[in-house]
């Protein structure tokens, strides 16, 4: 099994910054694409940003220029640096990883971390 553990959420004023971290743990796995998604109550989970093991990134239009995704492959950890935060960024953020484990690809999710941006 693979576990994703997120940290770094919290309360910040509009215009401020937060950095989310997500560490993947388990035995004998390879993490391919990792990313962040977010979900507001009653809405579908939406992509925020993804990053491949080679470092290629993809961002939602709503966060381009404000958020930066990065990863440390040696630590199987992905980060999301969030700058210029807006009240509409207030949602739960979920870490996601596509993982090869025992010869099978699977998708894993973290438990979610709340980000609240006050106006």
mmCIF file of C-alpha atoms in Angstrom:
data_model
loop_
_atom_site.group_PDB
_atom_site.id
_atom_site.type_symbol
_atom_site.label_atom_id
_atom_site.label_comp_id
_atom_site.label_asym_id
_atom_site.label_seq_id
_atom_site.Cartn_x
_atom_site.Cartn_y
_atom_site.Cartn_z
ATOM 1 C CA UNK A 1 0.000 0.000 0.000
ATOM 2 C CA UNK A 2 0.972 3.605 -0.538
ATOM 3 C CA UNK A 3 -0.024 6.435 1.748
ATOM 4 C CA UNK A 4 -0.053 10.128 0.931
ATOM 5 C CA UNK A 5 0.234 12.480 3.883
ATOM 6 C CA UNK A 6 -0.412 16.173 3.346
ATOM 7 C CA UNK A 7 0.609 19.118 5.465
ATOM 8 C CA UNK A 8 0.796 22.882 5.281
ATOM 9 C CA UNK A 9 -2.802 23.998 5.042
ATOM 10 C CA UNK A 10 -4.216 26.689 7.253
ATOM 11 C CA UNK A 11 -5.590 30.209 7.470
ATOM 12 C CA UNK A 12 -4.017 33.109 5.623
ATOM 13 C CA UNK A 13 -5.059 36.606 4.594
ATOM 14 C CA UNK A 14 -5.748 37.455 0.983
ATOM 15 C CA UNK A 15 -2.505 38.153 -0.822
ATOM 16 C CA UNK A 16 -0.581 35.864 1.464
ATOM 17 C CA UNK A 17 1.208 32.589 0.817
ATOM 18 C CA UNK A 18 1.074 28.977 1.920
ATOM 19 C CA UNK A 19 3.125 25.940 1.020
ATOM 20 C CA UNK A 20 1.520 22.509 0.895
ATOM 21 C CA UNK A 21 3.552 19.323 1.131
ATOM 22 C CA UNK A 22 2.594 15.743 0.373
ATOM 23 C CA UNK A 23 4.816 12.797 1.152
ATOM 24 C CA UNK A 24 4.196 9.371 -0.339
ATOM 25 C CA UNK A 25 5.242 6.416 1.771
ATOM 26 C CA UNK A 26 5.151 2.661 1.419
ATOM 27 C CA UNK A 27 7.443 -0.030 0.141
ATOM 28 C CA UNK A 28 8.868 -0.682 -3.318
ATOM 29 C CA UNK A 29 6.801 1.763 -5.311
ATOM 30 C CA UNK A 30 7.476 4.276 -8.058
ATOM 31 C CA UNK A 31 5.554 7.514 -8.162
ATOM 32 C CA UNK A 32 4.926 8.818 -11.657
ATOM 33 C CA UNK A 33 2.725 11.879 -11.983
ATOM 34 C CA UNK A 34 1.926 13.634 -8.731
ATOM 35 C CA UNK A 35 -0.374 16.548 -8.276
ATOM 36 C CA UNK A 36 -2.815 18.641 -6.360
ATOM 37 C CA UNK A 37 -6.557 18.876 -6.750
ATOM 38 C CA UNK A 38 -9.128 20.856 -4.823
ATOM 39 C CA UNK A 39 -12.781 20.494 -4.046
ATOM 40 C CA UNK A 40 -15.346 22.908 -2.734
ATOM 41 C CA UNK A 41 -18.481 21.614 -0.969
ATOM 42 C CA UNK A 42 -21.005 20.341 -3.465
ATOM 43 C CA UNK A 43 -18.649 20.703 -6.400
ATOM 44 C CA UNK A 44 -16.498 18.357 -8.414
ATOM 45 C CA UNK A 45 -12.868 17.877 -7.520
ATOM 46 C CA UNK A 46 -10.786 19.950 -9.920
ATOM 47 C CA UNK A 47 -7.171 19.873 -11.002
ATOM 48 C CA UNK A 48 -4.856 22.503 -9.570
ATOM 49 C CA UNK A 49 -1.462 21.354 -10.827
ATOM 50 C CA UNK A 50 0.431 18.217 -11.765
ATOM 51 C CA UNK A 51 4.071 17.331 -12.212
ATOM 52 C CA UNK A 52 5.639 14.289 -13.836
ATOM 53 C CA UNK A 53 8.675 12.467 -12.515
ATOM 54 C CA UNK A 54 10.643 14.266 -15.208
ATOM 55 C CA UNK A 55 9.490 17.662 -14.010
ATOM 56 C CA UNK A 56 6.901 18.582 -16.629
ATOM 57 C CA UNK A 57 4.148 20.655 -15.093
ATOM 58 C CA UNK A 58 0.541 21.482 -15.842
ATOM 59 C CA UNK A 59 -1.606 24.129 -14.138
ATOM 60 C CA UNK A 60 -5.219 25.138 -14.026
ATOM 61 C CA UNK A 61 -5.745 28.534 -15.638
ATOM 62 C CA UNK A 62 -7.058 29.905 -12.355
ATOM 63 C CA UNK A 63 -3.727 29.387 -10.585
ATOM 64 C CA UNK A 64 -1.196 30.047 -13.347
ATOM 65 C CA UNK A 65 1.334 32.647 -12.265
ATOM 66 C CA UNK A 66 0.356 32.309 -8.601
ATOM 67 C CA UNK A 67 0.978 28.644 -7.717
ATOM 68 C CA UNK A 68 4.110 26.594 -8.324
ATOM 69 C CA UNK A 69 4.294 22.809 -8.103
ATOM 70 C CA UNK A 70 7.571 21.025 -7.471
ATOM 71 C CA UNK A 71 8.736 17.638 -6.269
ATOM 72 C CA UNK A 72 11.633 15.848 -4.649
ATOM 73 C CA UNK A 73 11.813 12.432 -6.274
ATOM 74 C CA UNK A 74 14.269 11.114 -3.703
ATOM 75 C CA UNK A 75 11.743 11.860 -0.957
ATOM 76 C CA UNK A 76 8.639 11.022 -3.022
ATOM 77 C CA UNK A 77 7.293 14.391 -1.978
ATOM 78 C CA UNK A 78 5.366 16.970 -3.946
ATOM 79 C CA UNK A 79 4.953 20.611 -2.972
ATOM 80 C CA UNK A 80 2.558 23.375 -3.896
ATOM 81 C CA UNK A 81 3.729 26.917 -3.290
ATOM 82 C CA UNK A 82 0.678 29.160 -3.289
ATOM 83 C CA UNK A 83 1.223 32.907 -3.578
ATOM 84 C CA UNK A 84 -1.172 35.816 -3.989
ATOM 85 C CA UNK A 85 -3.933 33.771 -2.440
ATOM 86 C CA UNK A 86 -7.518 34.827 -2.999
ATOM 87 C CA UNK A 87 -10.657 34.107 -0.969
ATOM 88 C CA UNK A 88 -11.873 31.890 -3.821
ATOM 89 C CA UNK A 89 -8.877 29.606 -3.189
ATOM 90 C CA UNK A 90 -10.588 28.589 0.047
ATOM 91 C CA UNK A 91 -11.281 24.871 -0.347
ATOM 92 C CA UNK A 92 -9.874 21.486 0.640
ATOM 93 C CA UNK A 93 -6.738 20.529 -1.293
ATOM 94 C CA UNK A 94 -5.972 16.886 -2.076
ATOM 95 C CA UNK A 95 -2.677 15.326 -3.052
ATOM 96 C CA UNK A 96 -2.747 12.751 -5.823
ATOM 97 C CA UNK A 97 -0.176 10.296 -7.122
ATOM 98 C CA UNK A 98 -0.066 7.751 -9.914
ATOM 99 C CA UNK A 99 1.991 4.920 -8.513
ATOM 100 C CA UNK A 100 3.485 1.687 -9.813
ATOM 101 C CA UNK A 101 3.266 -0.888 -7.049
ATOM 102 C CA UNK A 102 3.946 -4.617 -7.497
ATOM 103 C CA UNK A 103 3.662 -4.260 -11.255
ATOM 104 C CA UNK A 104 0.307 -2.498 -11.175
ATOM 105 C CA UNK A 105 -0.479 1.164 -11.712
ATOM 106 C CA UNK A 106 -2.830 2.772 -9.245
ATOM 107 C CA UNK A 107 -4.026 6.221 -8.229
ATOM 108 C CA UNK A 108 -3.798 7.284 -4.623
ATOM 109 C CA UNK A 109 -5.225 10.273 -2.751
ATOM 110 C CA UNK A 110 -4.295 12.061 0.416
ATOM 111 C CA UNK A 111 -6.792 12.854 3.147
ATOM 112 C CA UNK A 112 -7.071 16.508 2.204
ATOM 113 C CA UNK A 113 -5.912 19.703 3.842
ATOM 114 C CA UNK A 114 -8.035 22.809 4.347
ATOM 115 C CA UNK A 115 -6.867 26.149 3.002
ATOM 116 C CA UNK A 116 -8.777 29.205 4.144
ATOM 117 C CA UNK A 117 -8.093 32.653 2.722
ATOM 118 C CA UNK A 118 -9.696 35.558 4.539
ATOM 119 C CA UNK A 119 -10.578 38.780 2.762
#
